mmCIF file of C-alpha atoms in Angstrom:
data_model
loop_
_atom_site.group_PDB
_atom_site.id
_atom_site.type_symbol
_atom_site.label_atom_id
_atom_site.label_comp_id
_atom_site.label_asym_id
_atom_site.label_seq_id
_atom_site.Cartn_x
_atom_site.Cartn_y
_atom_site.Cartn_z
ATOM 1 C CA VAL A 1 5.494 -6.767 15.308
ATOM 2 C CA ASP A 2 3.191 -5.719 12.286
ATOM 3 C CA PRO A 3 4.456 -2.243 11.162
ATOM 4 C CA ASP A 4 0.804 -1.411 10.031
ATOM 5 C CA LEU A 5 -1.031 -2.352 13.148
ATOM 6 C CA GLU A 6 -1.329 1.151 14.647
ATOM 7 C CA LEU A 7 -2.342 2.756 11.409
ATOM 8 C CA VAL A 8 -4.973 0.130 10.758
ATOM 9 C CA ARG A 9 -6.325 0.495 14.229
ATOM 10 C CA ARG A 10 -6.630 4.284 13.811
ATOM 11 C CA ALA A 11 -8.217 4.033 10.317
ATOM 12 C CA GLY A 12 -10.729 1.628 11.907
ATOM 13 C CA VAL A 13 -12.094 4.358 14.193
ATOM 14 C CA GLY A 14 -12.359 6.800 11.322
ATOM 15 C CA ASP A 15 -9.024 8.699 11.798
ATOM 16 C CA ALA A 16 -8.791 10.535 8.437
ATOM 17 C CA PRO A 17 -5.016 11.121 8.474
ATOM 18 C CA ALA A 18 -4.538 7.379 9.210
ATOM 19 C CA CYS A 19 -6.853 6.405 6.379
ATOM 20 C CA ALA A 20 -4.905 8.633 4.020
ATOM 21 C CA ALA A 21 -1.502 7.347 5.168
ATOM 22 C CA LEU A 22 -2.719 3.754 4.620
ATOM 23 C CA VAL A 23 -3.796 4.568 1.071
ATOM 24 C CA ASP A 24 -0.613 6.351 0.385
ATOM 25 C CA ARG A 25 1.442 3.391 1.545
ATOM 26 C CA TYR A 26 -0.268 0.732 -0.304
ATOM 27 C CA LEU A 27 -2.439 2.101 -3.217
ATOM 28 C CA ALA A 28 0.438 2.152 -5.640
ATOM 29 C CA LYS A 29 1.500 -1.302 -4.673
ATOM 30 C CA VAL A 30 -1.898 -2.896 -4.867
ATOM 31 C CA THR A 31 -2.608 -1.100 -8.273
ATOM 32 C CA ALA A 32 0.690 -2.249 -9.694
ATOM 33 C CA PHE A 33 0.196 -5.828 -8.488
ATOM 34 C CA ALA A 34 -3.336 -6.023 -9.839
ATOM 35 C CA GLY A 35 -2.185 -4.420 -13.034
ATOM 36 C CA ARG A 36 0.481 -6.889 -13.722
ATOM 37 C CA THR A 37 -1.817 -9.896 -12.686
ATOM 38 C CA LEU A 38 -4.682 -8.805 -14.839
ATOM 39 C CA ALA A 39 -2.877 -6.931 -17.701
ATOM 40 C CA ASN A 40 -5.883 -4.664 -17.903
ATOM 41 C CA ARG A 41 -6.003 -1.112 -16.619
ATOM 42 C CA ALA A 42 -9.769 -0.803 -15.924
ATOM 43 C CA ASP A 43 -9.939 -4.207 -14.286
ATOM 44 C CA ALA A 44 -6.897 -3.403 -12.089
ATOM 45 C CA GLU A 45 -8.336 -0.095 -11.017
ATOM 46 C CA GLU A 46 -11.524 -1.619 -10.052
ATOM 47 C CA VAL A 47 -9.792 -4.353 -8.008
ATOM 48 C CA ALA A 48 -7.591 -1.754 -6.193
ATOM 49 C CA GLN A 49 -10.723 0.209 -5.163
ATOM 50 C CA GLU A 50 -12.388 -2.972 -4.115
ATOM 51 C CA VAL A 51 -9.381 -3.987 -1.989
ATOM 52 C CA PHE A 52 -9.648 -0.768 0.005
ATOM 53 C CA LEU A 53 -13.372 -1.114 0.553
ATOM 54 C CA ARG A 54 -12.431 -4.424 2.120
ATOM 55 C CA VAL A 55 -9.775 -2.670 4.156
ATOM 56 C CA TRP A 56 -12.360 -0.173 5.449
ATOM 57 C CA GLN A 57 -14.726 -2.952 6.269
ATOM 58 C CA HIS A 58 -12.262 -4.898 8.376
ATOM 59 C CA ALA A 59 -9.990 -2.103 9.877
ATOM 60 C CA GLY A 60 -12.302 -1.528 12.844
ATOM 61 C CA SER A 61 -12.189 -5.239 13.877
ATOM 62 C CA TRP A 62 -8.556 -5.862 12.920
ATOM 63 C CA ARG A 63 -6.661 -7.685 15.721
ATOM 64 C CA ALA A 64 -2.905 -8.375 16.247
ATOM 65 C CA GLY A 65 -1.676 -11.891 16.306
ATOM 66 C CA GLY A 66 -2.983 -13.172 12.990
ATOM 67 C CA ALA A 67 -1.440 -12.496 9.517
ATOM 68 C CA ARG A 68 0.392 -9.217 8.988
ATOM 69 C CA PHE A 69 -1.848 -6.571 7.451
ATOM 70 C CA SER A 70 0.255 -6.448 4.255
ATOM 71 C CA THR A 71 -0.024 -10.264 3.920
ATOM 72 C CA TRP A 72 -3.823 -10.069 4.164
ATOM 73 C CA LEU A 73 -3.884 -7.144 1.827
ATOM 74 C CA TYR A 74 -1.961 -8.981 -0.935
ATOM 75 C CA ARG A 75 -4.130 -12.092 -0.438
ATOM 76 C CA VAL A 76 -7.315 -10.120 -0.904
ATOM 77 C CA THR A 77 -5.914 -8.523 -3.996
ATOM 78 C CA LEU A 78 -4.764 -11.845 -5.415
ATOM 79 C CA ASN A 79 -8.240 -13.424 -4.646
ATOM 80 C CA LEU A 80 -10.061 -10.626 -6.335
ATOM 81 C CA CYS A 81 -7.869 -10.926 -9.420
ATOM 82 C CA HIS A 82 -8.442 -14.640 -9.428
ATOM 83 C CA ASP A 83 -12.189 -13.868 -9.474
ATOM 84 C CA ARG A 84 -11.759 -11.565 -12.389
ATOM 85 C CA LEU A 85 -9.578 -14.002 -14.302
ATOM 86 C CA ARG A 86 -12.100 -16.834 -13.733
ATOM 87 C CA ARG A 87 -14.933 -14.585 -15.004
ATOM 88 C CA ARG A 88 -12.891 -13.673 -17.985
ATOM 89 C CA ARG A 89 -12.319 -17.280 -18.836
ATOM 90 C CA GLU A 90 -16.110 -17.925 -18.584
ATOM 91 C CA THR A 91 -17.012 -15.112 -20.936
ATOM 92 C CA THR A 92 -16.761 -15.590 -24.663
ATOM 93 C CA LEU A 93 -15.873 -11.962 -25.211
ATOM 94 C CA ASP A 94 -12.430 -12.008 -23.559
ATOM 95 C CA ALA A 95 -11.426 -8.676 -22.201
ATOM 96 C CA ALA A 96 -7.906 -9.673 -21.461
ATOM 97 C CA GLY A 97 -5.234 -7.237 -22.137
ATOM 98 C CA ASP A 98 -5.542 -3.542 -23.189
ATOM 99 C CA PRO A 99 -5.639 -2.925 -26.956
ATOM 100 C CA PRO A 100 -2.386 -1.619 -28.343
ATOM 101 C CA SER A 101 -2.416 2.078 -28.884
ATOM 102 C CA ASP A 102 -2.600 3.380 -32.450
ATOM 103 C CA ALA A 103 -0.971 6.699 -31.647
ATOM 104 C CA PRO A 104 2.341 7.324 -33.451
ATOM 105 C CA GLN A 105 5.423 6.919 -31.227
ATOM 106 C CA PRO A 106 9.028 8.096 -31.540
ATOM 107 C CA GLY A 107 11.488 5.374 -32.603
ATOM 108 C CA ALA A 108 13.212 4.676 -29.200
ATOM 109 C CA GLU A 109 9.824 4.693 -27.423
ATOM 110 C CA LEU A 110 8.448 2.262 -30.081
ATOM 111 C CA GLN A 111 11.383 -0.038 -29.637
ATOM 112 C CA ARG A 112 11.182 0.020 -25.875
ATOM 113 C CA ASN A 113 7.503 -0.689 -25.993
ATOM 114 C CA ALA A 114 8.222 -3.694 -28.233
ATOM 115 C CA VAL A 115 10.618 -5.025 -25.497
ATOM 116 C CA VAL A 116 8.010 -4.489 -22.873
ATOM 117 C CA ALA A 117 5.377 -6.291 -25.039
ATOM 118 C CA ARG A 118 7.764 -9.295 -25.435
ATOM 119 C CA VAL A 119 8.489 -9.541 -21.773
ATOM 120 C CA GLU A 120 4.783 -9.214 -20.830
ATOM 121 C CA ALA A 121 3.960 -11.839 -23.372
ATOM 122 C CA ALA A 122 6.550 -14.203 -21.864
ATOM 123 C CA LEU A 123 5.231 -13.525 -18.408
ATOM 124 C CA ALA A 124 1.702 -14.223 -19.653
ATOM 125 C CA GLN A 125 2.797 -17.635 -20.809
ATOM 126 C CA LEU A 126 4.004 -18.710 -17.369
ATOM 127 C CA PRO A 127 1.845 -20.978 -15.273
ATOM 128 C CA GLU A 128 -0.327 -18.852 -12.993
ATOM 129 C CA ARG A 129 1.591 -19.794 -9.724
ATOM 130 C CA GLN A 130 4.992 -19.213 -11.151
ATOM 131 C CA ARG A 131 3.854 -15.801 -12.555
ATOM 132 C CA GLU A 132 2.462 -14.797 -9.175
ATOM 133 C CA ALA A 133 5.596 -15.816 -7.409
ATOM 134 C CA ILE A 134 7.701 -13.667 -9.632
ATOM 135 C CA LEU A 135 5.205 -10.771 -9.390
ATOM 136 C CA LEU A 136 5.444 -10.890 -5.526
ATOM 137 C CA CYS A 137 9.140 -11.355 -5.191
ATOM 138 C CA HIS A 138 10.549 -9.374 -8.169
ATOM 139 C CA TYR A 139 8.049 -6.575 -8.736
ATOM 140 C CA GLN A 140 6.528 -6.185 -5.266
ATOM 141 C CA GLU A 141 9.881 -6.952 -3.642
ATOM 142 C CA LEU A 142 8.404 -8.924 -0.827
ATOM 143 C CA GLY A 143 10.443 -11.228 1.288
ATOM 144 C CA ASN A 144 10.248 -14.884 0.706
ATOM 145 C CA VAL A 145 8.364 -15.620 3.992
ATOM 146 C CA GLU A 146 5.673 -13.071 3.184
ATOM 147 C CA ALA A 147 5.322 -14.036 -0.409
ATOM 148 C CA ALA A 148 5.049 -17.877 0.587
ATOM 149 C CA ALA A 149 2.387 -16.872 3.138
ATOM 150 C CA ILE A 150 0.419 -14.863 0.406
ATOM 151 C CA LEU A 151 0.526 -17.889 -1.955
ATOM 152 C CA ASP A 152 -0.142 -20.321 0.877
ATOM 153 C CA VAL A 153 2.935 -22.426 0.138
ATOM 154 C CA THR A 154 6.186 -23.219 1.970
ATOM 155 C CA VAL A 155 9.211 -21.003 1.439
ATOM 156 C CA GLU A 156 10.832 -24.035 -0.358
ATOM 157 C CA ALA A 157 7.856 -24.394 -2.696
ATOM 158 C CA LEU A 158 7.986 -20.617 -3.403
ATOM 159 C CA GLU A 159 11.670 -20.943 -4.286
ATOM 160 C CA SER A 160 10.856 -23.777 -6.618
ATOM 161 C CA LEU A 161 8.158 -21.770 -8.307
ATOM 162 C CA LEU A 162 10.455 -18.816 -8.702
ATOM 163 C CA SER A 163 13.288 -20.890 -10.211
ATOM 164 C CA ARG A 164 10.985 -22.668 -12.704
ATOM 165 C CA GLY A 165 9.345 -19.336 -13.602
ATOM 166 C CA ARG A 166 12.668 -17.552 -14.320
ATOM 167 C CA ARG A 167 14.045 -20.581 -16.156
ATOM 168 C CA ARG A 168 11.037 -20.548 -18.395
ATOM 169 C CA LEU A 169 11.257 -16.827 -18.879
ATOM 170 C CA ARG A 170 14.961 -17.218 -20.063
ATOM 171 C CA GLN A 171 13.976 -19.849 -22.511
ATOM 172 C CA LEU A 172 11.096 -17.831 -23.782
ATOM 173 C CA LEU A 173 13.294 -14.671 -24.200
ATOM 174 C CA ALA A 174 16.489 -16.547 -25.255
ATOM 175 C CA SER A 175 15.947 -16.276 -28.932
ATOM 176 C CA GLU A 176 15.816 -12.488 -28.650
ATOM 177 C CA ALA A 177 17.977 -11.937 -25.614
ATOM 178 C CA GLN A 178 20.664 -10.059 -27.472
ATOM 179 C CA ASP A 179 18.190 -7.754 -29.206
ATOM 180 C CA LEU A 180 16.324 -7.349 -25.945
ATOM 181 C CA MET A 181 19.360 -6.251 -23.987
ATOM 182 C CA GLY A 182 20.668 -4.048 -26.848
ATOM 183 C CA GLU A 183 17.380 -2.245 -26.839
ATOM 184 C CA LEU A 184 17.286 -1.798 -23.092
ATOM 185 C CA ARG A 185 20.859 -0.468 -22.810
ATOM 186 C CA MET B 1 34.168 -22.398 -1.933
ATOM 187 C CA THR B 2 32.154 -21.569 0.981
ATOM 188 C CA THR B 3 31.659 -18.568 3.363
ATOM 189 C CA ASP B 4 30.244 -19.538 6.684
ATOM 190 C CA THR B 5 27.280 -21.673 5.645
ATOM 191 C CA MET B 6 27.030 -20.289 2.073
ATOM 192 C CA THR B 7 28.244 -22.405 -0.879
ATOM 193 C CA VAL B 8 28.385 -21.720 -4.512
ATOM 194 C CA ASP B 9 25.670 -24.250 -5.106
ATOM 195 C CA ARG B 10 23.381 -22.582 -2.571
ATOM 196 C CA LEU B 11 24.064 -19.248 -4.082
ATOM 197 C CA ARG B 12 23.263 -20.512 -7.530
ATOM 198 C CA ALA B 13 19.869 -21.750 -6.185
ATOM 199 C CA ILE B 14 19.324 -18.296 -4.580
ATOM 200 C CA VAL B 15 20.179 -16.429 -7.811
ATOM 201 C CA ASP B 16 18.078 -18.840 -10.015
ATOM 202 C CA ALA B 17 15.033 -18.075 -7.773
ATOM 203 C CA TYR B 18 15.487 -14.398 -6.708
ATOM 204 C CA GLY B 19 17.669 -12.964 -9.308
ATOM 205 C CA ALA B 20 20.915 -10.881 -9.222
ATOM 206 C CA ASP B 21 19.835 -8.091 -6.802
ATOM 207 C CA PRO B 22 20.902 -9.013 -3.192
ATOM 208 C CA THR B 23 18.034 -6.994 -1.699
ATOM 209 C CA ARG B 24 15.674 -9.687 -3.081
ATOM 210 C CA TRP B 25 17.613 -12.558 -1.595
ATOM 211 C CA PRO B 26 16.365 -14.261 1.547
ATOM 212 C CA ALA B 27 17.160 -11.999 4.561
ATOM 213 C CA ALA B 28 18.451 -14.885 6.588
ATOM 214 C CA GLU B 29 21.094 -15.856 4.030
ATOM 215 C CA ARG B 30 21.914 -12.424 2.510
ATOM 216 C CA ALA B 31 24.994 -11.504 4.446
ATOM 217 C CA ALA B 32 26.596 -14.844 3.935
ATOM 218 C CA ALA B 33 25.688 -14.787 0.195
ATOM 219 C CA GLU B 34 27.120 -11.258 -0.251
ATOM 220 C CA ALA B 35 30.285 -12.316 1.565
ATOM 221 C CA LEU B 36 30.782 -15.203 -0.889
ATOM 222 C CA LEU B 37 29.973 -12.863 -3.804
ATOM 223 C CA ALA B 38 32.722 -10.494 -2.760
ATOM 224 C CA ASP B 39 35.372 -13.334 -2.559
ATOM 225 C CA SER B 40 34.451 -15.722 -5.353
ATOM 226 C CA ALA B 41 34.781 -15.206 -9.113
ATOM 227 C CA ALA B 42 32.331 -18.174 -9.606
ATOM 228 C CA ALA B 43 29.754 -16.443 -7.540
ATOM 229 C CA GLN B 44 30.210 -13.174 -9.456
ATOM 230 C CA ALA B 45 29.758 -15.011 -12.758
ATOM 231 C CA LEU B 46 26.531 -16.492 -11.559
ATOM 232 C CA VAL B 47 25.065 -13.054 -10.621
ATOM 233 C CA ALA B 48 26.265 -11.445 -13.832
ATOM 234 C CA GLU B 49 24.404 -14.095 -15.789
ATOM 235 C CA ALA B 50 21.144 -13.237 -14.037
ATOM 236 C CA THR B 51 21.263 -9.477 -14.470
ATOM 237 C CA ASP B 52 19.963 -9.602 -18.023
ATOM 238 C CA LEU B 53 16.709 -11.237 -17.057
ATOM 239 C CA ASP B 54 16.311 -8.874 -14.152
ATOM 240 C CA ALA B 55 16.807 -5.910 -16.573
ATOM 241 C CA ALA B 56 14.189 -7.333 -18.891
ATOM 242 C CA LEU B 57 11.611 -7.700 -16.216
ATOM 243 C CA ASP B 58 12.463 -4.211 -14.918
ATOM 244 C CA ALA B 59 11.558 -2.733 -18.297
ATOM 245 C CA VAL B 60 7.906 -3.484 -17.737
ATOM 246 C CA PRO B 61 6.344 -0.392 -16.099
ATOM 247 C CA ALA B 62 4.070 -0.528 -13.202
ATOM 248 C CA LEU B 63 0.420 0.630 -13.530
ATOM 249 C CA GLN B 64 0.037 3.890 -11.450
ATOM 250 C CA PRO B 65 -3.125 4.780 -9.634
ATOM 251 C CA THR B 66 -4.954 7.935 -10.644
ATOM 252 C CA ALA B 67 -5.697 10.850 -8.295
ATOM 253 C CA ALA B 68 -9.380 10.079 -8.882
ATOM 254 C CA MET B 69 -8.951 6.614 -7.541
ATOM 255 C CA ARG B 70 -7.355 7.892 -4.354
ATOM 256 C CA THR B 71 -10.194 10.489 -3.894
ATOM 257 C CA ALA B 72 -12.857 7.837 -4.343
ATOM 258 C CA ILE B 73 -11.133 5.354 -1.938
ATOM 259 C CA LEU B 74 -10.786 8.007 0.729
ATOM 260 C CA ALA B 75 -14.455 9.154 0.249
ATOM 261 C CA ALA B 76 -15.441 5.621 1.162
ATOM 262 C CA ALA B 77 -13.074 5.541 4.256
ATOM 263 C CA PRO B 78 -14.612 5.032 7.780
ATOM 264 C CA ARG B 79 -15.844 8.093 9.560
ATOM 265 C CA PRO B 80 -15.542 8.470 13.414
ATOM 266 C CA SER B 81 -18.719 6.955 15.042
ATOM 267 C CA ALA B 82 -20.650 8.696 17.767
ATOM 268 C CA ARG B 83 -19.274 6.194 20.160
ATOM 269 C CA SER B 84 -15.668 6.936 19.251
ATOM 270 C CA LEU B 85 -16.299 10.679 19.444
ATOM 271 C CA PHE B 86 -17.803 10.079 22.910
ATOM 272 C CA ALA B 87 -14.766 8.046 23.773
ATOM 273 C CA GLN B 88 -12.423 10.884 22.664
ATOM 274 C CA LEU B 89 -14.508 13.420 24.765
ATOM 275 C CA HIS B 90 -14.336 11.044 27.679
ATOM 276 C CA GLU B 91 -10.686 10.782 27.378
ATOM 277 C CA GLY B 92 -10.223 14.513 27.177
ATOM 278 C CA TRP B 93 -12.402 15.001 30.232
ATOM 279 C CA SER B 94 -10.591 12.404 32.228
ATOM 280 C CA ASP B 95 -7.196 13.992 31.291
ATOM 281 C CA LEU B 96 -8.479 17.386 32.461
ATOM 282 C CA LEU B 97 -9.709 15.946 35.666
ATOM 283 C CA GLY B 98 -6.487 14.152 36.187
ATOM 284 C CA GLU B 99 -4.617 17.389 35.708
ATOM 285 C CA LEU B 100 -6.928 19.117 38.327
ATOM 286 C CA GLY B 101 -6.254 16.362 40.799
ATOM 287 C CA GLY B 102 -8.891 13.839 40.274
ATOM 288 C CA TRP B 103 -12.763 13.849 40.780
ATOM 289 C CA ARG B 104 -12.835 15.430 44.193
ATOM 290 C CA MET B 105 -10.403 18.242 43.401
ATOM 291 C CA GLY B 106 -11.901 18.781 39.982
ATOM 292 C CA GLY B 107 -15.381 18.990 41.449
ATOM 293 C CA ALA B 108 -14.259 21.576 43.977
ATOM 294 C CA VAL B 109 -12.444 23.601 41.322
ATOM 295 C CA LEU B 110 -15.520 23.499 39.143
ATOM 296 C CA ALA B 111 -17.798 24.523 41.920
ATOM 297 C CA ALA B 112 -15.606 27.517 42.761
ATOM 298 C CA SER B 113 -15.536 28.441 39.114
ATOM 299 C CA LEU B 114 -19.343 28.419 38.985
ATOM 300 C CA VAL B 115 -19.740 30.619 42.118
ATOM 301 C CA LEU B 116 -17.072 33.035 40.770
ATOM 302 C CA GLY B 117 -18.985 33.102 37.438
ATOM 303 C CA ILE B 118 -22.205 33.963 39.143
ATOM 304 C CA VAL B 119 -20.795 36.758 41.438
ATOM 305 C CA SER B 120 -18.736 38.341 38.683
ATOM 306 C CA GLY B 121 -21.636 38.192 36.321
ATOM 307 C CA GLY B 122 -23.881 40.017 38.752
ATOM 308 C CA LEU B 123 -21.267 42.680 39.518
ATOM 309 C CA LEU B 124 -20.599 43.229 35.867
ATOM 310 C CA SER B 125 -24.263 43.606 34.853
ATOM 311 C CA GLU B 126 -24.729 46.225 37.671
ATOM 312 C CA ALA B 127 -21.651 48.100 36.545
ATOM 313 C CA LEU B 128 -22.886 47.966 32.830
ATOM 314 C CA SER B 129 -26.225 49.287 33.578
ATOM 315 C CA SER B 130 -24.890 52.171 35.668
ATOM 316 C CA GLU B 131 -21.955 53.262 33.812
ATOM 317 C CA ILE B 132 -21.760 51.997 30.307
ATOM 318 C CA ALA B 133 -25.433 52.378 29.469
ATOM 319 C CA PRO B 134 -25.196 56.093 28.534
ATOM 320 C CA GLY B 135 -22.424 55.271 26.118
ATOM 321 C CA LEU B 136 -24.545 52.547 24.508
ATOM 322 C CA LEU B 137 -27.434 55.035 24.097
ATOM 323 C CA GLN B 138 -25.131 57.414 22.207
ATOM 324 C CA LEU B 139 -24.140 54.604 19.895
ATOM 325 C CA ALA B 140 -27.811 53.921 19.271
ATOM 326 C CA TYR B 141 -28.363 57.533 18.341
ATOM 327 C CA LEU B 142 -25.424 57.433 15.909
ATOM 328 C CA ASP B 143 -27.304 54.692 14.149
ATOM 329 C CA ASP B 144 -30.305 56.836 13.625
ATOM 330 C CA GLY B 145 -30.435 57.901 9.937
ATOM 331 C CA GLU B 146 -32.841 60.657 10.491
ATOM 332 C CA MET B 147 -30.802 62.570 12.934
ATOM 333 C CA GLU B 148 -28.625 65.521 11.813
ATOM 334 C CA TYR B 149 -25.144 66.196 13.097
#
């Protein structure tokens, strides 16, 4: 049974508390996922808002029996992110990635940000499907069945994407693994 | 070493894919994998190896939505349509009738209420005109600014 079904049905008929509950349940997750997929705050915020516009458009006609609401929600988010990434590639002025801040930072914070930047750079080097599999399973903490459904692959294929992605990450971070772990601890 | 259907090889494949945290492991295999982990030094070594990459991934913070985003999204949320409001009214009306014993009993109760309202309204207006009216007149005088007391 889809745990969101009743909430979506009520949101579809304009029940304000249900709409708020749906936003509170998913806005942070959608924003985080879009943020990691796009590596750009403004784009991610626009995608998150667009996702919820789609939710409002479809909630009134949502029917049980198809995909779970959360699966549909992540698919919509991923498709909107893909559209943005495609447009980005097509433009000469690439807006990928937020520019680094020039503001002075304390030493520990600076060091931690360096770690984050290196891990983000390693993630960015992964093939798209491997990165998305890791984002869904590690960061969004989705089960393998749902993550496979979002990516439209079998569970075995998902597991292969995850294994190859994590192996590649270990290779990319291996040369600095000791430094990384030292800075994180 | 195996525990039920879990082997060290299968646990290695799970950890390679999903990392060191059992909450991310496939739900169907988690219990068997955790049982193996509790008993096997080889399994524990596998998991220990994977924790560093998990920690590195966890260092990357999530983008948080702003309050303005939430407000904008909720401002665009669906509003109850006239049809759904009518449906709610109809539902409430049906509930009331149900409590009154259905359409027939409900109709009789409403008719009796109507008659009672008319009769009591007539009696009350007569009483007001004969008894309370002088009092009202006094109040009207009190509101007259030119009168001296």
